[in-house]
PDB file of C-alpha atoms and ligand atoms in Angstrom:
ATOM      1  CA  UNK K  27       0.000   0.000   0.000  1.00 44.00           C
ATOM      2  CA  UNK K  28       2.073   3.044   0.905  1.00 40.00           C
ATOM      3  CA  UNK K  29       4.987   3.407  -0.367  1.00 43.00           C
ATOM      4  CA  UNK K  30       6.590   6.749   0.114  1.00 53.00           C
ATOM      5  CA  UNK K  31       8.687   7.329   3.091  1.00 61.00           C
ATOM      6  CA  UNK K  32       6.910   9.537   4.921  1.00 76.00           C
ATOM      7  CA  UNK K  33       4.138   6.516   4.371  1.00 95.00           C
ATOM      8  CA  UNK K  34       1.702   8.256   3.256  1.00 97.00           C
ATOM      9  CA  UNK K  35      -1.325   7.186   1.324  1.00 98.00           C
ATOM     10  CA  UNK K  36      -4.680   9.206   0.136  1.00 98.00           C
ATOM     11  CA  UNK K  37      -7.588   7.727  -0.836  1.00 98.00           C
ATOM     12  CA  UNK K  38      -9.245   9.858  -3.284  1.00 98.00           C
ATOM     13  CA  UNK K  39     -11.774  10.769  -6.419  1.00 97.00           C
ATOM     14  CA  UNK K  40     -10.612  12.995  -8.594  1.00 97.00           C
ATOM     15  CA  UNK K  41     -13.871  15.058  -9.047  1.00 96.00           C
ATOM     16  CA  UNK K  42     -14.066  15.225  -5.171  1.00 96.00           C
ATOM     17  CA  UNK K  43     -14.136  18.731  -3.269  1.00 96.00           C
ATOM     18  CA  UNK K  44     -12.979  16.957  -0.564  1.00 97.00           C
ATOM     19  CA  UNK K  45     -10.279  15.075  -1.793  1.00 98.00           C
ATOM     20  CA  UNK K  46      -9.011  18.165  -3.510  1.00 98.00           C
ATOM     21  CA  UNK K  47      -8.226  19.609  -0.483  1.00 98.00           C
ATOM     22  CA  UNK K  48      -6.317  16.947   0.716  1.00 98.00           C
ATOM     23  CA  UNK K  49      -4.631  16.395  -2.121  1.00 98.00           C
ATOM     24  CA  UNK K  50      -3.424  20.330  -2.229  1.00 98.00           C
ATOM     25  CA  UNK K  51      -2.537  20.302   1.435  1.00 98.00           C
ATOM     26  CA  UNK K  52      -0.068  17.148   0.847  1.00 97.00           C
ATOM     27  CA  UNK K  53       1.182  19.066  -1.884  1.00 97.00           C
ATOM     28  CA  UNK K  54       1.401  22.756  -0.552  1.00 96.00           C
ATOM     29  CA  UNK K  55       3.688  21.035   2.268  1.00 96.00           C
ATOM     30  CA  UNK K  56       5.744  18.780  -0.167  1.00 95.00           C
ATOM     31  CA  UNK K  57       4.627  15.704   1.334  1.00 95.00           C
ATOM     32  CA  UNK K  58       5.599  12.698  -0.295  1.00 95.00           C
ATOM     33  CA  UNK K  59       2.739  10.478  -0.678  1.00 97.00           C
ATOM     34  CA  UNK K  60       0.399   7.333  -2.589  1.00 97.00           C
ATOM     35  CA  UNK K  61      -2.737   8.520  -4.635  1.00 98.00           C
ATOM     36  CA  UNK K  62      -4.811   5.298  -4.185  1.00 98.00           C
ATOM     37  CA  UNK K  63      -8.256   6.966  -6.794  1.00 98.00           C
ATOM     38  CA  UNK K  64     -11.703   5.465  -5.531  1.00 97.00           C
ATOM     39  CA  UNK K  65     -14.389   4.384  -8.140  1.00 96.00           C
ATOM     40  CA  UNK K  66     -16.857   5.431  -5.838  1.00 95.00           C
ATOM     41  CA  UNK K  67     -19.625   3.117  -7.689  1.00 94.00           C
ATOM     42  CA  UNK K  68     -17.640   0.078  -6.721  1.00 96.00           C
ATOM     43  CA  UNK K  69     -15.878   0.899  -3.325  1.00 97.00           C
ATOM     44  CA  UNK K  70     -12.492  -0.690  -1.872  1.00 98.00           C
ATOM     45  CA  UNK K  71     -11.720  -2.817   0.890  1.00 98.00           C
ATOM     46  CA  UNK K  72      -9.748   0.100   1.726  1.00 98.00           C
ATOM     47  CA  UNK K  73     -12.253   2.691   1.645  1.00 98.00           C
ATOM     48  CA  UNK K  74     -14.620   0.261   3.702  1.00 98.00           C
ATOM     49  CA  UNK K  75     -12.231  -0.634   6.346  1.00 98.00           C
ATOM     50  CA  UNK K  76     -10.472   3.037   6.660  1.00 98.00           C
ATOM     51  CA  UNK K  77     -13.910   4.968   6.758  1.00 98.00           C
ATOM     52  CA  UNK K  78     -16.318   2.630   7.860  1.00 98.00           C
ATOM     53  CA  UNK K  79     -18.339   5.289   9.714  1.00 98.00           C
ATOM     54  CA  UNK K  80     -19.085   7.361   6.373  1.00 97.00           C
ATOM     55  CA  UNK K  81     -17.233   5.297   3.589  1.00 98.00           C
ATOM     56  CA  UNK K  82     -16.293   8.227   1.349  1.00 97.00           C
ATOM     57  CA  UNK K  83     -13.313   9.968   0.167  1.00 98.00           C
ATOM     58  CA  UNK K  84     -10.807  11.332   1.314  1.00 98.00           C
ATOM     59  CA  UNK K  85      -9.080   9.612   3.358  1.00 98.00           C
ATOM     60  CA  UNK K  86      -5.218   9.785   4.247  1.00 98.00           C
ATOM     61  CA  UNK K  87      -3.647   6.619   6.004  1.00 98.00           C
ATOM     62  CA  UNK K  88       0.004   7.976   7.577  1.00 98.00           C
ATOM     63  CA  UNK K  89       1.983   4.880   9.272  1.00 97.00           C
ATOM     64  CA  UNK K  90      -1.269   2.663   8.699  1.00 97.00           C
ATOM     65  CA  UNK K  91      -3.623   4.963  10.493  1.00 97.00           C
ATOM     66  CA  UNK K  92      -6.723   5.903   8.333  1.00 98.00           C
ATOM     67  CA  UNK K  93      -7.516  10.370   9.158  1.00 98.00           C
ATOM     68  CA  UNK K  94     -11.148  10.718   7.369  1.00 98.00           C
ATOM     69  CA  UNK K  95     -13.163  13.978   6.735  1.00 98.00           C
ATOM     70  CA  UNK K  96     -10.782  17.200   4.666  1.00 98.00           C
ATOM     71  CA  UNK K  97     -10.795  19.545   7.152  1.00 97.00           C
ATOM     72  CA  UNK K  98      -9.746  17.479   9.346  1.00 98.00           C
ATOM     73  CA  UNK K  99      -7.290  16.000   7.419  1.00 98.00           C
ATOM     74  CA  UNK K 100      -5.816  19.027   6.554  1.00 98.00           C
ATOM     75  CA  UNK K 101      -5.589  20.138  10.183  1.00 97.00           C
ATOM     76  CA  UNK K 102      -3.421  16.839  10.496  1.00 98.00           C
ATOM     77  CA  UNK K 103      -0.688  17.272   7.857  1.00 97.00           C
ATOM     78  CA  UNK K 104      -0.599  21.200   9.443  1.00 97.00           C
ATOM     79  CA  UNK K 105      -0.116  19.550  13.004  1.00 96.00           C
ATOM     80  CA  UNK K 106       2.128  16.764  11.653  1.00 96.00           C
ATOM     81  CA  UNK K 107       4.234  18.750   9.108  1.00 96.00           C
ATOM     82  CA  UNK K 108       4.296  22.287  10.292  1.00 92.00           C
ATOM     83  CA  UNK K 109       7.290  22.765   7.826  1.00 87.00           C
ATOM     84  CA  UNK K 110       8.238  26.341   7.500  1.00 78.00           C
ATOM     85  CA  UNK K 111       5.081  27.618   6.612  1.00 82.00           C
ATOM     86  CA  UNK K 112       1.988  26.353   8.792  1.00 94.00           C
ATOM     87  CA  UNK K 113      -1.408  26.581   7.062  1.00 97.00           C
ATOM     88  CA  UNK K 114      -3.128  27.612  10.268  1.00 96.00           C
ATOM     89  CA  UNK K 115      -2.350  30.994  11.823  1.00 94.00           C
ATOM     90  CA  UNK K 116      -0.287  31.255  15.165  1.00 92.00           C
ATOM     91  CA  UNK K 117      -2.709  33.727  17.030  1.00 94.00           C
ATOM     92  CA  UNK K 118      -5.075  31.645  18.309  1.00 96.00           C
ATOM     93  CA  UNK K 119      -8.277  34.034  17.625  1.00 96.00           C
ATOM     94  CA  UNK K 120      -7.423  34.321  13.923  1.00 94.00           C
ATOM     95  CA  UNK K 121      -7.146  30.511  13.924  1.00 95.00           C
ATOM     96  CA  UNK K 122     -10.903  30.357  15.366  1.00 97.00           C
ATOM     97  CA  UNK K 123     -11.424  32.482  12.386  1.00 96.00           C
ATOM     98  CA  UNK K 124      -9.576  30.029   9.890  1.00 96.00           C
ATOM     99  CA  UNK K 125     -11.920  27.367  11.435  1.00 96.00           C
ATOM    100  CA  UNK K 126     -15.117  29.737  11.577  1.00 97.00           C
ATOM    101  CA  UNK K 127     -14.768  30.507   7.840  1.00 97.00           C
ATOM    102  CA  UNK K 128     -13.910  26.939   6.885  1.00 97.00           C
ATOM    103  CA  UNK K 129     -17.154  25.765   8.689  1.00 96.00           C
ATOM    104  CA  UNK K 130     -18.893  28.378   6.811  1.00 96.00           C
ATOM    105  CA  UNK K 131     -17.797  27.207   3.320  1.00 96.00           C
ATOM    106  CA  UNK K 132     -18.414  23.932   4.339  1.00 94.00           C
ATOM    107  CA  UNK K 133     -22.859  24.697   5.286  1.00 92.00           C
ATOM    108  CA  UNK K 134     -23.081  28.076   2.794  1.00 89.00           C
ATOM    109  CA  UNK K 135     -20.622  27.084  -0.355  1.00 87.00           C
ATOM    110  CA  UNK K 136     -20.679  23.108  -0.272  1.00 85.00           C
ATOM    111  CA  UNK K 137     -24.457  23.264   0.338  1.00 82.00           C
ATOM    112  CA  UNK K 138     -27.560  20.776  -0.646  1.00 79.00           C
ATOM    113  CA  UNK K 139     -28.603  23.644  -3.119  1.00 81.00           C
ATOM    114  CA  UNK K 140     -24.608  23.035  -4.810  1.00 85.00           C
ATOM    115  CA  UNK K 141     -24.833  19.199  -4.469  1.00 85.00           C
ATOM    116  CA  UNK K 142     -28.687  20.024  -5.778  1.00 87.00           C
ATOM    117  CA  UNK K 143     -27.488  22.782  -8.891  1.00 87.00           C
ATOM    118  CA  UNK K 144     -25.085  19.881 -10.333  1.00 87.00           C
ATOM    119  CA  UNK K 145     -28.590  18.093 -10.938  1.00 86.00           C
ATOM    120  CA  UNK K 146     -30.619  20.247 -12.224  1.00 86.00           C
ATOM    121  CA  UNK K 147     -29.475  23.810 -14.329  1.00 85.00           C
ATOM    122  CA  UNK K 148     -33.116  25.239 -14.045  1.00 86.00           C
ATOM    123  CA  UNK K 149     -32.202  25.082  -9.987  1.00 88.00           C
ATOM    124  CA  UNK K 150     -28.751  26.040 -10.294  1.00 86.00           C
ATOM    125  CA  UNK K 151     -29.988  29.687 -12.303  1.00 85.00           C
ATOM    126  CA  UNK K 152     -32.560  30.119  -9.463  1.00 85.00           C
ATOM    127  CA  UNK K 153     -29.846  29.312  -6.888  1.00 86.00           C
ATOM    128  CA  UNK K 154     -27.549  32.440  -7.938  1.00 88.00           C
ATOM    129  CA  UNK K 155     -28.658  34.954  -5.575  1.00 89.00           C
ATOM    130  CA  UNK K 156     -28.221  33.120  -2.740  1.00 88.00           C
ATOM    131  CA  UNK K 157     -24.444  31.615  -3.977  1.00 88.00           C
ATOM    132  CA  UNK K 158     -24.424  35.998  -4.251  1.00 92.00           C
ATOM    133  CA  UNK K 159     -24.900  36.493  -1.173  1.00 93.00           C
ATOM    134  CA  UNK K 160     -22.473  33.845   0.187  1.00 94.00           C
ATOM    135  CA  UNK K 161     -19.664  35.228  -2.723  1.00 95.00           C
ATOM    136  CA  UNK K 162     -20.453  38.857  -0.704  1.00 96.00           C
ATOM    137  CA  UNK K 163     -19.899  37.348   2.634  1.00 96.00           C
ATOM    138  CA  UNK K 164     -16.796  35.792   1.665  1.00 96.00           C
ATOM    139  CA  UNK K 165     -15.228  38.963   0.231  1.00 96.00           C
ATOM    140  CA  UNK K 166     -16.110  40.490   3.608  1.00 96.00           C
ATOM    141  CA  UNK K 167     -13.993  37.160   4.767  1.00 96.00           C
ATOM    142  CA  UNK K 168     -11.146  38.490   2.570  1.00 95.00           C
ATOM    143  CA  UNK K 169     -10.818  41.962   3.649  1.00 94.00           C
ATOM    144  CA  UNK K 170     -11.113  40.780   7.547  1.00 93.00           C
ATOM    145  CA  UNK K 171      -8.730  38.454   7.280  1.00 93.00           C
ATOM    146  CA  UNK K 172      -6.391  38.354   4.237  1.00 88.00           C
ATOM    147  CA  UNK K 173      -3.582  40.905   3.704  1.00 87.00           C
ATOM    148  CA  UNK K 174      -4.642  42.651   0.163  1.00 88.00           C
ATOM    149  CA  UNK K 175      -0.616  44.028  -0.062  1.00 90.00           C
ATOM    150  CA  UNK K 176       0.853  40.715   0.556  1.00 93.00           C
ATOM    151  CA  UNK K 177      -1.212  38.777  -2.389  1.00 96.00           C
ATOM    152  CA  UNK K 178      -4.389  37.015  -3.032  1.00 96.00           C
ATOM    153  CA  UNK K 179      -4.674  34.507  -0.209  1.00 97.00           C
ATOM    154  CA  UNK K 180      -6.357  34.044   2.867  1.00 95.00           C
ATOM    155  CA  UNK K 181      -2.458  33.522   3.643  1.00 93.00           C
ATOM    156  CA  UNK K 182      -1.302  36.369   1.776  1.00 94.00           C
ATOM    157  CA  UNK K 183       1.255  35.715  -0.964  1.00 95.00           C
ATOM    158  CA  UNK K 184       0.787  31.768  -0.075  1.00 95.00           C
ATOM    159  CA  UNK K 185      -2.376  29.897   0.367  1.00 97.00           C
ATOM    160  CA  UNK K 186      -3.569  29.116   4.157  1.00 96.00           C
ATOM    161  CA  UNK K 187      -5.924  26.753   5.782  1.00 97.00           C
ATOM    162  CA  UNK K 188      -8.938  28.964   4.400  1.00 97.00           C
ATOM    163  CA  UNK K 189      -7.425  28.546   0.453  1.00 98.00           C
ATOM    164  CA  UNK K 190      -7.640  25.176   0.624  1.00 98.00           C
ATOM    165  CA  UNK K 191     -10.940  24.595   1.550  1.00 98.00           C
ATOM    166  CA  UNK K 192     -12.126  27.049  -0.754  1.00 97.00           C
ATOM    167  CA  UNK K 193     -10.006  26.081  -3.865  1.00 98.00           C
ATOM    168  CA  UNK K 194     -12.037  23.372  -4.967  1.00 97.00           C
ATOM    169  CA  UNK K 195     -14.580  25.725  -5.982  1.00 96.00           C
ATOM    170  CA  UNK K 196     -12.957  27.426  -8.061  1.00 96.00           C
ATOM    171  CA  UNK K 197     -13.412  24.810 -10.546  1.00 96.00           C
ATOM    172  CA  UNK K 198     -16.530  23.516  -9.131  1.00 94.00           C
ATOM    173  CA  UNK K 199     -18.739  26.883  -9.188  1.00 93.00           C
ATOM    174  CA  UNK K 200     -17.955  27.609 -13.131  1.00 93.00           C
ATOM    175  CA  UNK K 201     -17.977  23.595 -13.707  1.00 92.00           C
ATOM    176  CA  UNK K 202     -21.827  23.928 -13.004  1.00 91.00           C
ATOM    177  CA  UNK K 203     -23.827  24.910 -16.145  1.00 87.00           C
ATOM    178  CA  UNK K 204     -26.458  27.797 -14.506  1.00 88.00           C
ATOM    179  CA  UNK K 205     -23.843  28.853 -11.364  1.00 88.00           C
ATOM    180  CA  UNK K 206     -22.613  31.936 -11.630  1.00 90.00           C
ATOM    181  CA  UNK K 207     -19.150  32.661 -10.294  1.00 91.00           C
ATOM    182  CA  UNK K 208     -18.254  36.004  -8.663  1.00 92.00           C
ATOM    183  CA  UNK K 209     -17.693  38.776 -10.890  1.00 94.00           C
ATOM    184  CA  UNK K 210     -14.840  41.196 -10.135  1.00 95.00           C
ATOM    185  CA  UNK K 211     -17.209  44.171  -9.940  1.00 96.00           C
ATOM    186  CA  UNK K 212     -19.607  42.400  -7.303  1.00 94.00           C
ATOM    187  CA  UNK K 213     -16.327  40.849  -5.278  1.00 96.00           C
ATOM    188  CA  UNK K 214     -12.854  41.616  -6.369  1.00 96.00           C
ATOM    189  CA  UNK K 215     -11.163  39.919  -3.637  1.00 96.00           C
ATOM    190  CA  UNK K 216     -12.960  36.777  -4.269  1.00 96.00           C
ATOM    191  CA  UNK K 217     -12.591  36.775  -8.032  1.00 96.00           C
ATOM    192  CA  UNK K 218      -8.851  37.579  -7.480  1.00 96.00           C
ATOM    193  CA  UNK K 219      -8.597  34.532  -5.389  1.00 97.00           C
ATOM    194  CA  UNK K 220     -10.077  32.392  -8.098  1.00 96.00           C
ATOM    195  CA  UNK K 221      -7.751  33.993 -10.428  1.00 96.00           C
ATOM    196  CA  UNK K 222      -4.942  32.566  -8.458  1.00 97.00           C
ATOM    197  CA  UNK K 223      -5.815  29.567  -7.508  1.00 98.00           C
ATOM    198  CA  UNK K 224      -6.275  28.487 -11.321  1.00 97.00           C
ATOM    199  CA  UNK K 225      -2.353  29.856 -11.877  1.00 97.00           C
ATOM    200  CA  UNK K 226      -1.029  28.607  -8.221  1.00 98.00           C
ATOM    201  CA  UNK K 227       1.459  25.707  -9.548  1.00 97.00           C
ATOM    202  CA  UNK K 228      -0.046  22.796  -6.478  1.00 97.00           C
ATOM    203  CA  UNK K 229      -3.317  23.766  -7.651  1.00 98.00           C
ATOM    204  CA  UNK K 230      -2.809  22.870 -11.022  1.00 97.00           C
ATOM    205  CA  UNK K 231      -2.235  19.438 -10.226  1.00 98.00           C
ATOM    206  CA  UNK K 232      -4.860  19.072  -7.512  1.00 98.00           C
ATOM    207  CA  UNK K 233      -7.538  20.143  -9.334  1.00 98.00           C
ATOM    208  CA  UNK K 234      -8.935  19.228 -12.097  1.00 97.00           C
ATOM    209  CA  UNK K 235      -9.611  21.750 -15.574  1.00 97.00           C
ATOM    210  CA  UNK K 236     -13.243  23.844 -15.134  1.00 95.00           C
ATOM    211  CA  UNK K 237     -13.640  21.860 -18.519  1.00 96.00           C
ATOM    212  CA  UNK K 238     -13.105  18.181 -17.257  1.00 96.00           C
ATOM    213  CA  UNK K 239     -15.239  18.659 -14.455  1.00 94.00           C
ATOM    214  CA  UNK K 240     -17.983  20.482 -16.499  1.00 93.00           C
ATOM    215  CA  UNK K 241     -18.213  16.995 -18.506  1.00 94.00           C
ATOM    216  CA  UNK K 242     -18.225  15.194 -15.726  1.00 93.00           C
ATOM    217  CA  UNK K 243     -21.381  17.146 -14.012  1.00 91.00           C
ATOM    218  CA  UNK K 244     -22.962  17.305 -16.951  1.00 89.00           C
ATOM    219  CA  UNK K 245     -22.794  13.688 -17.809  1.00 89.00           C
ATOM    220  CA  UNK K 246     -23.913  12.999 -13.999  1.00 85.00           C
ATOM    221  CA  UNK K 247     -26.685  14.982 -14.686  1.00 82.00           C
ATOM    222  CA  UNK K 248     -27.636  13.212 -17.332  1.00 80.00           C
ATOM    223  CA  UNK K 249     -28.062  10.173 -15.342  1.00 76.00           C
ATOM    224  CA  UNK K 250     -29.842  11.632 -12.703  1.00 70.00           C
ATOM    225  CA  UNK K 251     -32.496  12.747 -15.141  1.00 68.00           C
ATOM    226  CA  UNK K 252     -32.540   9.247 -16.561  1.00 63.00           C
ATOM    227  CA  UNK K 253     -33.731   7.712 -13.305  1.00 60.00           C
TER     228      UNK K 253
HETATM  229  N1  LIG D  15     -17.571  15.856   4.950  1.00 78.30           N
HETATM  230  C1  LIG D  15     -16.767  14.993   4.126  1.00 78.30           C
HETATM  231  C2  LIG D  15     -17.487  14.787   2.789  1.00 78.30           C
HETATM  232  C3  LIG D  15     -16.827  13.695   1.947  1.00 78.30           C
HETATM  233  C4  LIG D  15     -17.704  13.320   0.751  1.00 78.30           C
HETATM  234  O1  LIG D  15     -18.905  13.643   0.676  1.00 78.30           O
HETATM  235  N2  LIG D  15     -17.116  12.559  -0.173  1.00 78.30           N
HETATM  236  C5  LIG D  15     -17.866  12.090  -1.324  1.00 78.30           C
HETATM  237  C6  LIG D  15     -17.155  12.451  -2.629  1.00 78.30           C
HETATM  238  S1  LIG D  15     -17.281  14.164  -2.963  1.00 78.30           S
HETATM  239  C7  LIG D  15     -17.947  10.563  -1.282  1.00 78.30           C
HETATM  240  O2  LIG D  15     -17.018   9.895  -0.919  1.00 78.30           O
HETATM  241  N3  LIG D  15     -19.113  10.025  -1.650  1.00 78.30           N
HETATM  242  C8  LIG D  15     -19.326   8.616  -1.700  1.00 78.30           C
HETATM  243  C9  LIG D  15     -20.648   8.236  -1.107  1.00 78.30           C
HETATM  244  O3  LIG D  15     -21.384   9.121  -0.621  1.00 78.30           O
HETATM  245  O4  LIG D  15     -20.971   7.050  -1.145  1.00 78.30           O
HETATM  246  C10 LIG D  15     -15.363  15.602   3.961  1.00 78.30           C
HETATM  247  O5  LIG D  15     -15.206  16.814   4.177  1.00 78.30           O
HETATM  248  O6  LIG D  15     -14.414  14.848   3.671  1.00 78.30           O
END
């Protein structure tokens, strides 16, 4: 199974919010690691005997211990490889806001009416307003917390706890035919973020193109409405 020597294995899907962010936080800290990809339709032992409480992706087995659920997964690699540059903040009132924000995207952004929009594009249009309303929060998140000067991140010039539970939706928001993303006019912090994330060099290899994933949806969709 693992095979790297930190011994470090993730068990992922590749069109997976979730395992995005584990796969990005592994990579942001240079962590040497197995990509074990799920077909979700047919699971593994693996999958069923690391996350038998939930059986879904991710999960990240260090040393033979199986660490389910992103953000907590990415609060492990932080705690276990701190490296040079933690993802979480020192102070810890801004890291209750890291976790406040996180839990936000995770109810607000990664909603039913997201999972719901990938179904249906007549409900994804009527959706928009309210994804508005969470883009104008999150800008508000931005100016609060990230440091405009020092780049487009949460973490400034490098991406944070808070980037990498947003970046996945950079390429799921536009990947759903109907969502809108945010424009720069309504939310130019937010829309720079995006911008960056699609450039950021880790990104690009733990996420998958707007494209690919728009095929994907769209094909699941397609399904759905066949049942
Ligand atoms: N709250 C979990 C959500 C994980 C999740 O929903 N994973 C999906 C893929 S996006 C999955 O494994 N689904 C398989 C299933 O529901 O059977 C996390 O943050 O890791």
């Amino acid at each position: 199974m693992a095979s790297s020597d930190q011994d470090v294995t993730l068990l992922s899907f590749w069109a997976s919010p979730f395992s995005m962010r584990a796969k990005l936080a592994l990579l942001l800290k240079g962590i040497e690691h197995e990509d074990l990809p799920e077909d979700l339709g047919n699971k593994s032992k693996i999958l069923l005997e690391s996350n038998p409480v939930h059986k879904k992706v991710p999960v990240l087995i260090h040393k033979g211990k199986p660490i389910a659920e992103s953000a907590i997964i990415v609060h492990y690699i932080d705690e276990v490889w701190p490296g040079t540059s933690p993802l979480l903040p020192k102070d810890a009132f801004l890291r209750a806001e890291h976790r406040f924000w996180s839990d936000f995207i995770d109810k607000k952004v990664c909603s039913i009416n997201l999972e719901k929009s990938t179904r249906s594009h007549a409900f994804a249009y009527a959706k928009n307003e309210e994804f508005s309303e969470n883009y104008e929060l999150l800008e508000g998140a931005f100016t609060k917390l990230g440091n405009e000067e020092e780049g487009p991140f949460f973490g400034g010039a490098r991406m944070a706890f808070l980037d990498v539970m947003l970046a996945p939706y950079v390429v799921w928001i536009p990947g759903i035919v109907g969502l809108k993303p945010a424009s720069q006019e309504q939310c130019p912090r937010l829309h720079n973020f995006f911008q960056a994330v699609l450039a950021h060099p880790a990104a690009k290899l733990a996420l998958p193109t707007v494209e690919a994933l728009k095929e994907f949806l769209v094909a699941r969709s397609a399904v759905y409405r066949g049942k």
